[in-house]
mmCIF file of C-alpha atoms in Angstrom:
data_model
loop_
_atom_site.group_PDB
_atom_site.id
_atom_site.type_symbol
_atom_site.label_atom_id
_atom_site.label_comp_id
_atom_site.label_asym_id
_atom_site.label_seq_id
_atom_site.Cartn_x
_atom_site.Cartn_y
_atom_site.Cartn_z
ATOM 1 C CA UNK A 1 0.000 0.000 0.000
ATOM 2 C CA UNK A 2 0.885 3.757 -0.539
ATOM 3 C CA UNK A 3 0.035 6.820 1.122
ATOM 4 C CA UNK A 4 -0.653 10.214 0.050
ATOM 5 C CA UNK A 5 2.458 11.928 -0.432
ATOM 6 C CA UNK A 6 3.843 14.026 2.985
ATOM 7 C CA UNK A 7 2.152 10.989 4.830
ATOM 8 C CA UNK A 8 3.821 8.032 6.584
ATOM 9 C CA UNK A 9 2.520 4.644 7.130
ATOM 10 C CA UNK A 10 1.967 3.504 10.276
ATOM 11 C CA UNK A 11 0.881 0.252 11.825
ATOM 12 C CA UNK A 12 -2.619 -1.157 10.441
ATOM 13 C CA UNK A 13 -2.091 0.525 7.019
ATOM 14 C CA UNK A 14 -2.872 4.065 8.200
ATOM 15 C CA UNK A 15 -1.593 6.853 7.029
ATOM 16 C CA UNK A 16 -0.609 9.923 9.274
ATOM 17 C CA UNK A 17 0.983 13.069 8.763
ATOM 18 C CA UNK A 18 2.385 14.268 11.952
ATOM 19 C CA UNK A 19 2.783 18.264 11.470
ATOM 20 C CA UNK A 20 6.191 19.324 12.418
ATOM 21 C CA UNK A 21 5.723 22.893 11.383
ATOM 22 C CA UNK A 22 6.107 24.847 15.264
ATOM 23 C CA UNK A 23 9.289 21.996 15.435
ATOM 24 C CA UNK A 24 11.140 23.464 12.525
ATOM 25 C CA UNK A 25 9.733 27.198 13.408
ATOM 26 C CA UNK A 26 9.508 27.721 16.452
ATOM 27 C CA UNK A 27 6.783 30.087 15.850
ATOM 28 C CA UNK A 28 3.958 30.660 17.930
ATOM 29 C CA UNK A 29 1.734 31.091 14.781
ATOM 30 C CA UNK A 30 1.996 27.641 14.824
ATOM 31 C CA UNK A 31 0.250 26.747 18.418
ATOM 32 C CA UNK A 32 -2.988 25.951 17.124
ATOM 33 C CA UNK A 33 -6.701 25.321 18.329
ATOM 34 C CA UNK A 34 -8.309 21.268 17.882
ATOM 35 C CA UNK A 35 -10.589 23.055 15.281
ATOM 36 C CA UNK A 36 -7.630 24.942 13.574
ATOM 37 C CA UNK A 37 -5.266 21.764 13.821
ATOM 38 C CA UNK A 38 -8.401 19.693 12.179
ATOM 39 C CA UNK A 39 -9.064 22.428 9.257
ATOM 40 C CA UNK A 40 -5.199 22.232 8.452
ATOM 41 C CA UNK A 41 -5.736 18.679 8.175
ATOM 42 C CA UNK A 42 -8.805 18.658 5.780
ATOM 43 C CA UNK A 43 -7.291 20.827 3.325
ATOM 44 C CA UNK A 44 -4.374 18.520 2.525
ATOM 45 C CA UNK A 45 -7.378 16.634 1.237
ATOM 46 C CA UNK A 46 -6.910 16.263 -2.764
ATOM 47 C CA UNK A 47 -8.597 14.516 -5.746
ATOM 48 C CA UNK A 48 -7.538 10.653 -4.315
ATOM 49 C CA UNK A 49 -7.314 11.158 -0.887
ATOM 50 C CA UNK A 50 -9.719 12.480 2.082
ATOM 51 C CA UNK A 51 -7.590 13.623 5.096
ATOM 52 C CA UNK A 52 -8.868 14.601 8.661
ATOM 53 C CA UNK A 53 -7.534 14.906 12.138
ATOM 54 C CA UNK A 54 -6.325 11.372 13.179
ATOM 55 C CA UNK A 55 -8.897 9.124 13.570
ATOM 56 C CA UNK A 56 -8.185 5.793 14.200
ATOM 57 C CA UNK A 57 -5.469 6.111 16.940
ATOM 58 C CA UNK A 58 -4.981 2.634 18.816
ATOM 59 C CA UNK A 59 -2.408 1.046 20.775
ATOM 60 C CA UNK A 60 -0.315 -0.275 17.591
ATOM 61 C CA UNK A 61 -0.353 2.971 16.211
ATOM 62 C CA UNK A 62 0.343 4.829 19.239
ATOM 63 C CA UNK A 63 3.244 2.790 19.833
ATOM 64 C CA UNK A 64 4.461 3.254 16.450
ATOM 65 C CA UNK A 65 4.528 7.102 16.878
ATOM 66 C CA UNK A 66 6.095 6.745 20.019
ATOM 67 C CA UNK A 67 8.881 4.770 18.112
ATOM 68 C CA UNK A 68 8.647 7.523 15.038
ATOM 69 C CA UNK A 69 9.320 10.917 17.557
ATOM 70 C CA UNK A 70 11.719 8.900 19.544
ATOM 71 C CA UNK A 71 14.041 8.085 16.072
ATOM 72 C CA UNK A 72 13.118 10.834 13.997
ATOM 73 C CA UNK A 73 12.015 13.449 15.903
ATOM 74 C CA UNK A 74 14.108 13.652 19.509
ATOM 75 C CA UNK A 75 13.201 17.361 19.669
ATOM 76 C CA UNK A 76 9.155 16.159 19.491
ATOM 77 C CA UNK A 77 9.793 14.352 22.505
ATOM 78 C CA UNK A 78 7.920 16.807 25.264
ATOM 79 C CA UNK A 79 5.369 18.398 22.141
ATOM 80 C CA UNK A 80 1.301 17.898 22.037
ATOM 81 C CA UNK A 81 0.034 16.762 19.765
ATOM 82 C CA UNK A 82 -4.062 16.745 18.800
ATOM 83 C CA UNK A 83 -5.687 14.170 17.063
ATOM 84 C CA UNK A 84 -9.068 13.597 16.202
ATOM 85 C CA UNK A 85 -11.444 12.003 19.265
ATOM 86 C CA UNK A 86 -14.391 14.772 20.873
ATOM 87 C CA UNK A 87 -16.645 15.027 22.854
ATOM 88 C CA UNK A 88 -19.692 17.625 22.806
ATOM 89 C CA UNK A 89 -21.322 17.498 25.946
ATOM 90 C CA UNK A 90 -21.551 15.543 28.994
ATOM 91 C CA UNK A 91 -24.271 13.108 27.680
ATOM 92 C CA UNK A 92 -22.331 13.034 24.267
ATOM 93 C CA UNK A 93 -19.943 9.913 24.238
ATOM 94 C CA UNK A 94 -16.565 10.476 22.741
ATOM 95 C CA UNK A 95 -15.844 10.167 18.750
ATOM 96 C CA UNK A 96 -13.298 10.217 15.970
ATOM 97 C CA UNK A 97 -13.854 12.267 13.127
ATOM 98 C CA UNK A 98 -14.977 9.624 11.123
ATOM 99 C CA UNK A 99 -18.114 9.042 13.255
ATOM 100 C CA UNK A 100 -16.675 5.904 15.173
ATOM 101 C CA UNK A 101 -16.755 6.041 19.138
ATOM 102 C CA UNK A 102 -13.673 6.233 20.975
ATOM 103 C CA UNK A 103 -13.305 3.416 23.326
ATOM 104 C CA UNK A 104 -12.772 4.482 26.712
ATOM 105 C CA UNK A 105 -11.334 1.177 28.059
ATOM 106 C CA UNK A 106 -8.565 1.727 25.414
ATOM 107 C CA UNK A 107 -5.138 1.835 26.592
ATOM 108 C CA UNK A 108 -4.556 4.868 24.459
ATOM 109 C CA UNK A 109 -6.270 6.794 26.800
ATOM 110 C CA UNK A 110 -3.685 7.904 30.114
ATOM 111 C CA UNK A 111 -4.495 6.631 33.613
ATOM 112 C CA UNK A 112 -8.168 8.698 34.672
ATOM 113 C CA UNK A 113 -8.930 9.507 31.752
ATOM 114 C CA UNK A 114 -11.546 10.055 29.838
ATOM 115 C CA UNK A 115 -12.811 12.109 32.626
ATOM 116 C CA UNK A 116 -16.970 11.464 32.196
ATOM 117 C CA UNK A 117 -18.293 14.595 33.140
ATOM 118 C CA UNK A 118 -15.484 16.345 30.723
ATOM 119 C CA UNK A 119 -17.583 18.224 28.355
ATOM 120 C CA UNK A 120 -16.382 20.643 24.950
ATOM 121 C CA UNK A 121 -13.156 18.830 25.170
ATOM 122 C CA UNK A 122 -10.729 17.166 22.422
ATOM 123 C CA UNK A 123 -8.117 14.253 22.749
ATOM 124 C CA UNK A 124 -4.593 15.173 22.895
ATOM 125 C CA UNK A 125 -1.566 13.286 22.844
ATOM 126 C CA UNK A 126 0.786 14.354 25.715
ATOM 127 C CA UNK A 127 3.898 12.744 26.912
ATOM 128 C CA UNK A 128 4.190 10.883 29.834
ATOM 129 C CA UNK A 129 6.934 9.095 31.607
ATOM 130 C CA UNK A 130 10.268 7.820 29.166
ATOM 131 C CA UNK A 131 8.256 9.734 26.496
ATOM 132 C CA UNK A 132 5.391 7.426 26.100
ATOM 133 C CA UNK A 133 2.519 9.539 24.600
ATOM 134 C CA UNK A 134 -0.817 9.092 25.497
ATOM 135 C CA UNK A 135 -4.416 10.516 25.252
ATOM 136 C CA UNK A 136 -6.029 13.123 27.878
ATOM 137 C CA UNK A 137 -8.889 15.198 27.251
ATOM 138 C CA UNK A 138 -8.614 19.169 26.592
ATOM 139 C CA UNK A 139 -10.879 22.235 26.548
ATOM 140 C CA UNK A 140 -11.559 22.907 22.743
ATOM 141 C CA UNK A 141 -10.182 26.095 23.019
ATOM 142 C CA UNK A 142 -7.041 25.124 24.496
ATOM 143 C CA UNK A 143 -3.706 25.066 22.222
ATOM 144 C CA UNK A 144 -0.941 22.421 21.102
ATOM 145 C CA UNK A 145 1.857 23.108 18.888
ATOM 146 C CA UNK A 146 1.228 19.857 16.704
ATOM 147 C CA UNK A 147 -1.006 18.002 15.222
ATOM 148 C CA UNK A 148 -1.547 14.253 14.062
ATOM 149 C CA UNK A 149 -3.682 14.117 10.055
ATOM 150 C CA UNK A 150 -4.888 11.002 8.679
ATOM 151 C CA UNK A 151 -5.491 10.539 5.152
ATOM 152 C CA UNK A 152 -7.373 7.447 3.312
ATOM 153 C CA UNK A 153 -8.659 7.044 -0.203
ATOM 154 C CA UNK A 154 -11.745 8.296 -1.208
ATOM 155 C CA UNK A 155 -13.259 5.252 -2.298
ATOM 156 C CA UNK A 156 -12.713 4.123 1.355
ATOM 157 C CA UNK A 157 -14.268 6.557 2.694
ATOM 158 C CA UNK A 158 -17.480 6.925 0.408
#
C-alpha cells in the first residue's frame, strides 16, 4: 500500500501526517486550536485522498509514533500533539472524526482519563513518563503546537 504523499505509514495501514511545522519554526503562529489543527488537516485533502484529524489512533499505532518521535524526531519528545477524538457534551460519548466512538477502556487513553463529566473537550496526545505519549482530554479552546492528520482514499471513505 501507498500513502498520500507528505504521509507516513503507520501500523494497520494508516496513514498519518504528523505536522512538524512549530518543530522546525519555532513560531507561535503555529500553536494551534483542535478546530484549527483539524481544518489544516482537511485541506491537505486532494482529488484521491480524504484527510482529517487522526482518527483511528490505537495502541499499535500509538506505539508506532512513540517509536517515530523517539528516532526521527528527539526534539518532538515533550510536544502535544491533537488528534481527532471529541466530545460535545456531557451526555455526548466520545468520537473520531470519522463518526466511530472512541473506546474508553482503550489503553490509548492515560491513567483517569476520559474524565466522564469532561464536556467541549478534544483528545490530545501528551507525553508521559520515558516519552510514552498518550491521550487526555482538553478544553476545545485550548492550544498544542502539533497536530496528528490522517489521510485514506476516497473510495474508502465513500
Amino acid at each position: 500500500g501507498s500513502c498520500q504523499p507528505g504521509f507516513l505509514m503507520f501500523a494497520g495501514n494508516k496513514c498519518l501526517h504528523v505536522s512538524i511545522g512549530y518543530y522546525l519554526n519555532h513560531s507561535v503562529s503555529w500553536i494551534t486550536t483542535w478546530d484549527e489543527a483539524r481544518e489544516r488537516c482537511m485541506t491537505m485533502s486532494d482529488d484521491i485522498w480524504t484527510s482529517d484529524l487522526a482518527y483511528s489512533i490505537n495502541e499499535d499505532t500509538l506505539y508506532q509514533f512513540n517509536d517515530y518521535i523517539a528516532n526521527n524526531q528527539t526534539g518532538m519528545r515533550g510536544l502535544v500533539f491533537w488528534v481527532g477524538a471529541f466530545k460535545i457534551n456531557t451526555v455526548s460519548q466520545w468520537e473520531w472524526t470519522d463518526g466511530q466512538l472512541v473506546d474508553s477502556m482503550s489503553y490509548v487513553w492515560n491513567a483517569g482519563e476520559p474524565a466522564e463529566s469532561s464536556t467541549g473537550t478534544r483528545g490530545v496526545l501528551v507525553p508521559a513518563n520515558s516519552h510514552r505519549f498518550y491521550m487526555i482530554s482538553q478544553t476545545n479552546t485550548s492550544h498544542a503546537p502539533s497536530f496528528i492528520c490522517e489521510a485514506a482514499p476516497k473510495c474508502d471513505r465513500e
